[in-house]
Short mmCIF file of C-alpha atoms in Angstrom, two decimals:
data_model
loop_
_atom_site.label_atom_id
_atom_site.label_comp_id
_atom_site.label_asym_id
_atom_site.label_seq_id
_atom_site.Cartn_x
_atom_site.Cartn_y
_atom_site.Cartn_z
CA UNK A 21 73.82 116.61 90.53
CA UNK A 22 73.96 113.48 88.43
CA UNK A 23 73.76 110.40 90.46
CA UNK A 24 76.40 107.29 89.89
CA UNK A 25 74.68 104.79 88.30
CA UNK A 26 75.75 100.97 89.28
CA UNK A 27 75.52 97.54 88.10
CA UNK A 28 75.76 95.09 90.60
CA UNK A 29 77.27 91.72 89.46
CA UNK A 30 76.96 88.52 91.61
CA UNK A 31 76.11 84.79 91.55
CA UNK A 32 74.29 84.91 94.67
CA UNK A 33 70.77 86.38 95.21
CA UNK A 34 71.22 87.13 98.70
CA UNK A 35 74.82 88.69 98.02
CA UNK A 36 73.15 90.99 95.23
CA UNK A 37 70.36 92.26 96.89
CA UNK A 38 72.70 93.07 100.07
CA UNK A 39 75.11 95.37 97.45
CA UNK A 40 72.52 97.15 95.98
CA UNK A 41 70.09 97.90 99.71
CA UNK A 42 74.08 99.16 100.73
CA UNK A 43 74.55 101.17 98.16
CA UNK A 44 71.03 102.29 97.45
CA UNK A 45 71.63 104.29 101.07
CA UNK A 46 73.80 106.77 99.21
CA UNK A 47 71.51 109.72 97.91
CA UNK A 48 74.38 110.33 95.49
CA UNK A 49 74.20 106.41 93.72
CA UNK A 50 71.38 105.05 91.71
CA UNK A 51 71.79 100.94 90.99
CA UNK A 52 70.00 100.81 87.68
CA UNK A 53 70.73 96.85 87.70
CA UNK A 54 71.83 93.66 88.48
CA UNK A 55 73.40 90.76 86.80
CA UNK A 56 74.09 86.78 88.02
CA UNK A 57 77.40 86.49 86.32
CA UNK A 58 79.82 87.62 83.55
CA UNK A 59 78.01 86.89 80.45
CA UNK A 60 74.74 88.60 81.68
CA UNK A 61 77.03 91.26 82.91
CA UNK A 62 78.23 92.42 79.67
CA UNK A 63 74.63 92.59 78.31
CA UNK A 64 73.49 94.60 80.69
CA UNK A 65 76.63 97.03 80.51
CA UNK A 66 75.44 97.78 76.74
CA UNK A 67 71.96 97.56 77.67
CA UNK A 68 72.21 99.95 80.57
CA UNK A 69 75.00 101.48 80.02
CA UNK A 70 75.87 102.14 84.06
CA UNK A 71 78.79 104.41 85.34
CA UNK A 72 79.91 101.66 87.47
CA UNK A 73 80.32 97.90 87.60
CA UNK A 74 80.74 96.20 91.02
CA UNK A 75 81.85 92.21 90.04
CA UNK A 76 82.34 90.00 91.85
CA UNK A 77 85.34 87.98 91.20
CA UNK A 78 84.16 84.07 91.85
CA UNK A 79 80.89 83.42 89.14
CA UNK A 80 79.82 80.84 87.28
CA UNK A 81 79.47 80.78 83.37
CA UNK A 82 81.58 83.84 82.89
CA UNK A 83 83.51 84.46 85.94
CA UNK A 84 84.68 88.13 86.96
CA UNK A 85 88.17 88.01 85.08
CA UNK A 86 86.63 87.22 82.35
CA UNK A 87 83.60 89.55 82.30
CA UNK A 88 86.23 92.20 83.02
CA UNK A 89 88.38 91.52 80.16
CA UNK A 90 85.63 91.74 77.75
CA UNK A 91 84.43 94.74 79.28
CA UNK A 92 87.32 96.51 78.89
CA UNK A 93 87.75 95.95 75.57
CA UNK A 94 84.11 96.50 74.22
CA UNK A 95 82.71 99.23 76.93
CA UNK A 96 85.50 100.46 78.91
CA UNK A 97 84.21 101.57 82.59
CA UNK A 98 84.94 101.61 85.95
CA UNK A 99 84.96 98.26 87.47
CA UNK A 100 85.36 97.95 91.37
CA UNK A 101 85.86 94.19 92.15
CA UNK A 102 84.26 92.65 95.21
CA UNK A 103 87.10 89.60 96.26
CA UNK A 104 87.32 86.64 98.80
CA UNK A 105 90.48 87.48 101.41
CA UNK A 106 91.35 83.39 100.31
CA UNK A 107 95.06 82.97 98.81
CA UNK A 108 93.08 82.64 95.56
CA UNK A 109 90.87 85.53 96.28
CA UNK A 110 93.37 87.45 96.44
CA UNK A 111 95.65 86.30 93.58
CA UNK A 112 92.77 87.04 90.90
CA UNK A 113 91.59 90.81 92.74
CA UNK A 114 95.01 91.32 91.44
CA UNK A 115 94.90 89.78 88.06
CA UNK A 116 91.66 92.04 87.78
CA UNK A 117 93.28 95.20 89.01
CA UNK A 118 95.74 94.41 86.03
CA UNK A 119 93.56 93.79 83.60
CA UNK A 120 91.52 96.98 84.34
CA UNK A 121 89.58 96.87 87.46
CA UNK A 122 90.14 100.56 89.14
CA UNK A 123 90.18 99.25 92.53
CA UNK A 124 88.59 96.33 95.20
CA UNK A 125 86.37 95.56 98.58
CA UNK A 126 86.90 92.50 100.47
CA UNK A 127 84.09 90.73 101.71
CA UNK A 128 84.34 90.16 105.48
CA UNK A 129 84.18 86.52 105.21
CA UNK A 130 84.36 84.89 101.85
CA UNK A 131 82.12 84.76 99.35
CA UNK A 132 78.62 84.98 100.87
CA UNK A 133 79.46 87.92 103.55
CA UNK A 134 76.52 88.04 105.81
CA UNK A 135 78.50 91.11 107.74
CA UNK A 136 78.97 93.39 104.46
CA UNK A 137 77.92 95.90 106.16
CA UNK A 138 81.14 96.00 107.95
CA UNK A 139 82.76 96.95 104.59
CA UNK A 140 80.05 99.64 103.53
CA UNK A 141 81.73 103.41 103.97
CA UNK A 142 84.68 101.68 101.85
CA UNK A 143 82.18 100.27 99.32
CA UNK A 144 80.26 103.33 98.76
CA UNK A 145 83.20 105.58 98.82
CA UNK A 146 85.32 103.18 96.26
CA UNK A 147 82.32 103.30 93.89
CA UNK A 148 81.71 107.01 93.90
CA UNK A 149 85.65 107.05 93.79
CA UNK A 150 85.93 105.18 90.46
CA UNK A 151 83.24 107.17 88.43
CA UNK A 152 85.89 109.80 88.42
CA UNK A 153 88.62 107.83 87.23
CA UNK A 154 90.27 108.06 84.02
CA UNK A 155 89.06 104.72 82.50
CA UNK A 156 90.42 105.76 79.17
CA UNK A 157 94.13 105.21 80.25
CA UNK A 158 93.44 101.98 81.12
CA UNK A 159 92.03 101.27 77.42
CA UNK A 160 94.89 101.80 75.77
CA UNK A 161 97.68 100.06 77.79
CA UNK A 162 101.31 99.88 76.34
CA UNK A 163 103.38 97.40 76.14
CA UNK A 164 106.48 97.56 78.23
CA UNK A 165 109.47 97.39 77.22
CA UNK A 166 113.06 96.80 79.25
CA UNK A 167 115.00 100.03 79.79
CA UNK A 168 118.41 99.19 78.30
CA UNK A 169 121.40 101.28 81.24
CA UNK A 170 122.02 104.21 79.23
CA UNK A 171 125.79 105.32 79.19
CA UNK A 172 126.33 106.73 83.08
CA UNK A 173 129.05 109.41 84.94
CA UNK A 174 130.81 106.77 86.43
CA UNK A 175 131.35 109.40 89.40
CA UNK A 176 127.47 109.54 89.54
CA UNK A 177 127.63 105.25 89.46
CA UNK A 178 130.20 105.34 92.71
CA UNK A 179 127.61 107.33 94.90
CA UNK A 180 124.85 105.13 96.54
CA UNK A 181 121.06 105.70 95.56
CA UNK A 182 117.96 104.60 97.11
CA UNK A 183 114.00 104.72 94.62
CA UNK A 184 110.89 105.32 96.18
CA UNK A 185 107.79 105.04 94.90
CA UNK A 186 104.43 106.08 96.16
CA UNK A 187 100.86 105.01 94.57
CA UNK A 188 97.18 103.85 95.67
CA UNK A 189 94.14 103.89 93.26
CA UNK A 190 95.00 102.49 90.00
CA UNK A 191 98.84 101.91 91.00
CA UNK A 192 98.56 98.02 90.91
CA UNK A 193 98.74 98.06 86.90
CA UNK A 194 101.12 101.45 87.23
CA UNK A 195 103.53 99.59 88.89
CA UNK A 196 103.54 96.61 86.57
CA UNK A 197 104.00 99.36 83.63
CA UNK A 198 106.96 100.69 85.78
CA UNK A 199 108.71 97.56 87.09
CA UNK A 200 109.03 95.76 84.39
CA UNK A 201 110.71 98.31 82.25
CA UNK A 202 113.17 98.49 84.55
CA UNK A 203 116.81 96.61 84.01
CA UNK A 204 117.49 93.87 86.44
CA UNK A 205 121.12 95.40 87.00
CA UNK A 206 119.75 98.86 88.37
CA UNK A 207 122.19 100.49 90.83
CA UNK A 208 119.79 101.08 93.91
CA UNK A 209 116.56 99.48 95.52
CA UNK A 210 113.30 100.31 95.68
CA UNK A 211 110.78 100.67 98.13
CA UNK A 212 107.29 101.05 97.35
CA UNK A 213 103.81 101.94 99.27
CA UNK A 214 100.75 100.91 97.50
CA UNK A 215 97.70 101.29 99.57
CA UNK A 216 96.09 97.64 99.77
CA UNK A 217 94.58 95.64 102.84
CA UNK A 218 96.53 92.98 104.38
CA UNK A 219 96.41 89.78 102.32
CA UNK A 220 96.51 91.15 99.37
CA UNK A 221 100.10 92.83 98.70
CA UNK A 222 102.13 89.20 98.98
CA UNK A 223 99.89 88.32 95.63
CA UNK A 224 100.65 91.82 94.03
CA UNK A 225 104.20 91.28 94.66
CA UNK A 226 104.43 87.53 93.38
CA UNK A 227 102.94 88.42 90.57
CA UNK A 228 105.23 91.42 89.63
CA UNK A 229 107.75 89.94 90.40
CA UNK A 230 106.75 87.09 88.02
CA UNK A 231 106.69 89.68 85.17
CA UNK A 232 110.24 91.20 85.81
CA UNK A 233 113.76 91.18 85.34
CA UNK A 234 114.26 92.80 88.63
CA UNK A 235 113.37 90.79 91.94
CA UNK A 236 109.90 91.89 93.48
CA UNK A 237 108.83 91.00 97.02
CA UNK A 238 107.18 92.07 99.86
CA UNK A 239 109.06 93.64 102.43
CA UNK A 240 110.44 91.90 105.59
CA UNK A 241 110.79 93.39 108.82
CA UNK A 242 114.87 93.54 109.59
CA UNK A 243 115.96 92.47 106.06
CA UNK A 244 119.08 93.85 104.23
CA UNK A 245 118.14 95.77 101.06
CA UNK A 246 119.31 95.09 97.62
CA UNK A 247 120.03 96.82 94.30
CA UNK A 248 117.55 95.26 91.76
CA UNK A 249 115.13 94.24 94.28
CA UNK A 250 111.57 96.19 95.25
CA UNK A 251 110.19 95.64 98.47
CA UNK A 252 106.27 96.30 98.62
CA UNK A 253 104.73 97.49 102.25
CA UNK A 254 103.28 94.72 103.54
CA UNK A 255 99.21 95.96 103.82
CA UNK A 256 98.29 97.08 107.29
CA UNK A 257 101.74 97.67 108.41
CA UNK A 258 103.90 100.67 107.43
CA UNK A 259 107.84 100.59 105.73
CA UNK A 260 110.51 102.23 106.60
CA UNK A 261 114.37 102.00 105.83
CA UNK A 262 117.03 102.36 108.12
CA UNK A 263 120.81 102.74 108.01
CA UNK A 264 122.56 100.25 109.86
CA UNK A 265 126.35 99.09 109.23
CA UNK A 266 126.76 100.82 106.21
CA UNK A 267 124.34 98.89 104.52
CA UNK A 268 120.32 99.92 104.45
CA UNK A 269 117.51 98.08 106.52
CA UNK A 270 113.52 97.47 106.10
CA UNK A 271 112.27 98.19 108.77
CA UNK A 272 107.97 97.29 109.41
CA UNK A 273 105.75 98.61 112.23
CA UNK A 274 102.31 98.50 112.55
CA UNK A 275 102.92 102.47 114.50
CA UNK A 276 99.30 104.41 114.23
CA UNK A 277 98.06 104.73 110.67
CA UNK A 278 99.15 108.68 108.80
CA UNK A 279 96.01 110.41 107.45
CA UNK A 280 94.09 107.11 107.54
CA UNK A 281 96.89 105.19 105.92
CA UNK A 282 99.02 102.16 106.84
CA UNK A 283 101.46 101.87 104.93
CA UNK A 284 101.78 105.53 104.10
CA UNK A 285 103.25 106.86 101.57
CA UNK A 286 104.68 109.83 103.88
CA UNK A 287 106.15 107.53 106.55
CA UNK A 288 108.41 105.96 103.79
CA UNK A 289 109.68 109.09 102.48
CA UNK A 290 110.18 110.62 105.68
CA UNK A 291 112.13 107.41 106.75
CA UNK A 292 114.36 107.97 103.11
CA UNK A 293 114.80 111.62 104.15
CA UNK A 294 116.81 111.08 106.84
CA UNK A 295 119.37 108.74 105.09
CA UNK A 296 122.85 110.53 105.04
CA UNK A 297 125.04 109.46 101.87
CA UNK A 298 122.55 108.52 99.74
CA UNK A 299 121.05 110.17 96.85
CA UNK A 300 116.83 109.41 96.64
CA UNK A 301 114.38 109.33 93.50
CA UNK A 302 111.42 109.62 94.61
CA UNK A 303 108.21 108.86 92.28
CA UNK A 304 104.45 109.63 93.21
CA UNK A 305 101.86 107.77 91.09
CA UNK A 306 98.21 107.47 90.67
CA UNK A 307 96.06 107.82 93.80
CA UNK A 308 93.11 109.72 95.96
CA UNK A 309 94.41 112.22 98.45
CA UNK A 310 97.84 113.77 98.86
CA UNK A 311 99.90 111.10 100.75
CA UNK A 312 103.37 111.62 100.07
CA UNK A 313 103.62 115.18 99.37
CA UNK A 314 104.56 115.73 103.03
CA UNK A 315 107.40 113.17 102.60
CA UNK A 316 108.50 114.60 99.47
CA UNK A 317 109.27 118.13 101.71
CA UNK A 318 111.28 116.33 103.64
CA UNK A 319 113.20 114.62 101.39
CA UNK A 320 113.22 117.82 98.85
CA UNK A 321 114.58 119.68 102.26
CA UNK A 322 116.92 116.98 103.34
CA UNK A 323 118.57 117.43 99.51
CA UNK A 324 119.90 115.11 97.32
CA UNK A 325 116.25 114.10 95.75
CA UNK A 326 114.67 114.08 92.55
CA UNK A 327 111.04 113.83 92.09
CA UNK A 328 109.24 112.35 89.22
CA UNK A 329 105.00 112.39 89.58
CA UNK A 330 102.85 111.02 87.00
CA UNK A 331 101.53 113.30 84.41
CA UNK A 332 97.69 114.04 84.58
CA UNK A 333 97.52 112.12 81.09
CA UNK A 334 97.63 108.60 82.05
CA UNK A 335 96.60 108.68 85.76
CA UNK A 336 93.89 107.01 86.71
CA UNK A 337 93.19 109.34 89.51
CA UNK A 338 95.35 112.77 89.55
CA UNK A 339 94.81 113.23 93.25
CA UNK A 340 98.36 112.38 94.63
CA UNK A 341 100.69 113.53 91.99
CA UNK A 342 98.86 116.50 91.55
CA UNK A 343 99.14 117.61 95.47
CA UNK A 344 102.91 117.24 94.92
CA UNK A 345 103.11 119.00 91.52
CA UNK A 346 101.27 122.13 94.03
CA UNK A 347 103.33 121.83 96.89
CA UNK A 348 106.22 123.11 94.12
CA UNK A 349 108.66 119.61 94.96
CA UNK A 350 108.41 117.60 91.46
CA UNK A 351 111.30 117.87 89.23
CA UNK A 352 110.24 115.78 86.47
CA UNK A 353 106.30 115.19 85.62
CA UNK A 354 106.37 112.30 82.89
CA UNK A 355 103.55 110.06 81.58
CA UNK A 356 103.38 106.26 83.07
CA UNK A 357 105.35 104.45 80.32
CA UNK A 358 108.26 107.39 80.81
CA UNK A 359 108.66 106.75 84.67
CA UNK A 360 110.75 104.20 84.33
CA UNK A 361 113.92 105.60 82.17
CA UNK A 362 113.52 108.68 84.11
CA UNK A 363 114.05 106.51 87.38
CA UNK A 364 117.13 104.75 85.53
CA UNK A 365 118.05 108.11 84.03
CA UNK A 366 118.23 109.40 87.91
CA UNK A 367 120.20 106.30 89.31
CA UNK A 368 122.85 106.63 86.41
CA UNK A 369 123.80 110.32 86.79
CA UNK A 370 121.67 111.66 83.52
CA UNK A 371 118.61 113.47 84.90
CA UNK A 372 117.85 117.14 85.40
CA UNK A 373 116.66 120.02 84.13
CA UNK A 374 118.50 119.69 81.11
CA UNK A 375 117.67 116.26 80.01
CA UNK A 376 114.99 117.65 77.93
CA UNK A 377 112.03 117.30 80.83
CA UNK A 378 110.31 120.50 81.93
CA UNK A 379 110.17 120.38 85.92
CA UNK A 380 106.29 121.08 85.16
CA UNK A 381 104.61 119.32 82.20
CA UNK A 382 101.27 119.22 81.79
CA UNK A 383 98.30 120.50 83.20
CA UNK A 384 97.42 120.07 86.64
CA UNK A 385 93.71 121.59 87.20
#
């Protein structure tokens, strides 16, 4: 088998030779190089022409936002970014994961991390992770566009809905492509679970919310919920929504992690599920694994759901929409710039079979 071959990027001597002795421990990688910052980056990416880029974030001359942008544009690859857990840190990992990046580490303890180590399964596993993605999606981004309310059943208007939304590798710019299509008026909330350590999902959610009509925030424990508004799963603690008084509750727990996940994408659903009254769209995105697919039986078997997964196409990483597509519960497989007027499409009364949308589209080997 071919080995993975990386390109380490940092300012700091000590920090580079740490990254590649970590990663040179995996008989499946090869590092074939290293570069001090951005500009010498993108030399070596044409020079070298590595399956990976690990980039550091903070960087003199060119810094990691930067080198990433140009990357992405010239030589489009996978680019796992290695961030600070500072409020700034954390604020440009997610700039980066917009502009391209396919996922993140965070060092320990700020920029020179002399317990990396600590972080080196996650390293090794997000780098061999991202030479499968779909880099090519990522290439030719859309712009989005505000879903205008289509004309509704006003009977299908009186009855209360509830989105979901379920995404991990690659689902930081899937989201933005989702949320801010949608109309700031929409008739239901929506909760979302996108896998990401603590510290970093407040940033992902001020900055979404920054970009949309509808409110974006991260979810508080106890809080009312409102049409219009998403509420993100805080990272390291899972979301759940309860009924309480006729109106609809977050509720977050830090209860043992599902399949190595916290928040989970399954303990969301499965919270939705049991909601009596309410009808649920459900939507699972790009991602490693198949977390969600058990919530989407429950809510498929509790009724009342639609399910729209992301269509091979523009996924970054099939993994999670394709495990639902199998487990036979997706009513509506769309690519990434169609999620979002099939979610509106849902909440006004207009989806199904009949709309025009195969329940299977696409091709999920």
């Amino acid at each position: 088998m071919n080995k993975v071959k990386v390109l380490v990027v940092d300012d700091s001597a000590f920090m580079r030779k740490f990254i590649i002795d970590l990663l040179s421990e995996n008989p499946q990688i090869e590092v074939v190089g290293a570069a001090r910052n951005g500009k010498e980056a993108l030399k070596k990416v044409s020079l070298l022409n590595p399956d990976v880029v690990t980039l550091d974030v903070e960087m003199p001359i060119m810094n990691g936002i930067d080198a990433l942008k140009q990357i992405m544009k010239e030589h489009p690859l996978p680019v796992v970014m290695l961030s600070s857990t500072t409020t700034e840190g954390a604020k440009n990992t997610i700039i980066a994961m917009q502009y391209g990046a396919i996922d993140f580490v965070a060092k320990p303890s700020g920029e020179i991390s002399l317990d990396l180590y600590k972080v080196k399964e996650e390293l090794i596993n997000k780098v061999l992770l991202a030479s499968r993605a779909n880099v090519r999606v990522i290439s030719k981004d859309n712009a989005s566009e505000i879903i205008m309310n289509p004309m509704y059943d006003k009977r299908a208007h009186q009855r209360k809905k509830i989105v979901c939304i379920g995404t991990s590798t690659g689902g930081p710019r899937a989201l933005q492509q989702v949320l801010t299509r949608l109309p700031e008026n929409i008739a239901a909330p929506i909760m979302i679970v996108q896998h990401m350590p603590k510290g970093f999902t407040k940033s992902l959610a001020q900055r979404l919310d920054s970009l949309s009509q509808i409110t974006v925030k991260e979810a508080e424990d106890g809080e009312t919920l409102q049409n219009g508004t998403a509420y993100i799963a805080p990272g390291g603690f899972h979301l759940l929504v309860r009924e309480s008084n006729g109106s609809l509750t977050a509720c977050v727990e830090q209860s043992p992690p599902r399949n190595g996940h916290r928040p989970s994408v399954d303990v969301l659903f499965e919270s939705i599920s049991a909601l009596t009254g309410y009808e649920k769209i459900a939507v699972i995105m790009t991602g490693m694994g198949s977390d969600g697919t058990a919530g989407l039986k429950k809510l498929k078997e509790n009724g009342n759901t639609k399910v729209i997964a992301e269509a091979q196409e523009t996924a970054v990483v099939f993994g999670m929409p394709r495990a639902a597509i199998q487990a036979n519960v997706v009513d509506s497989i769309v690519p990434l710039e169609q999620i979002a007027e099939m979610i509106v499409k849902y909440v006004e009364g207009q989806g199904g079979k009949g709309d025009g949308h195969e329940p299977i589209f696409g091709s999920v080997h």
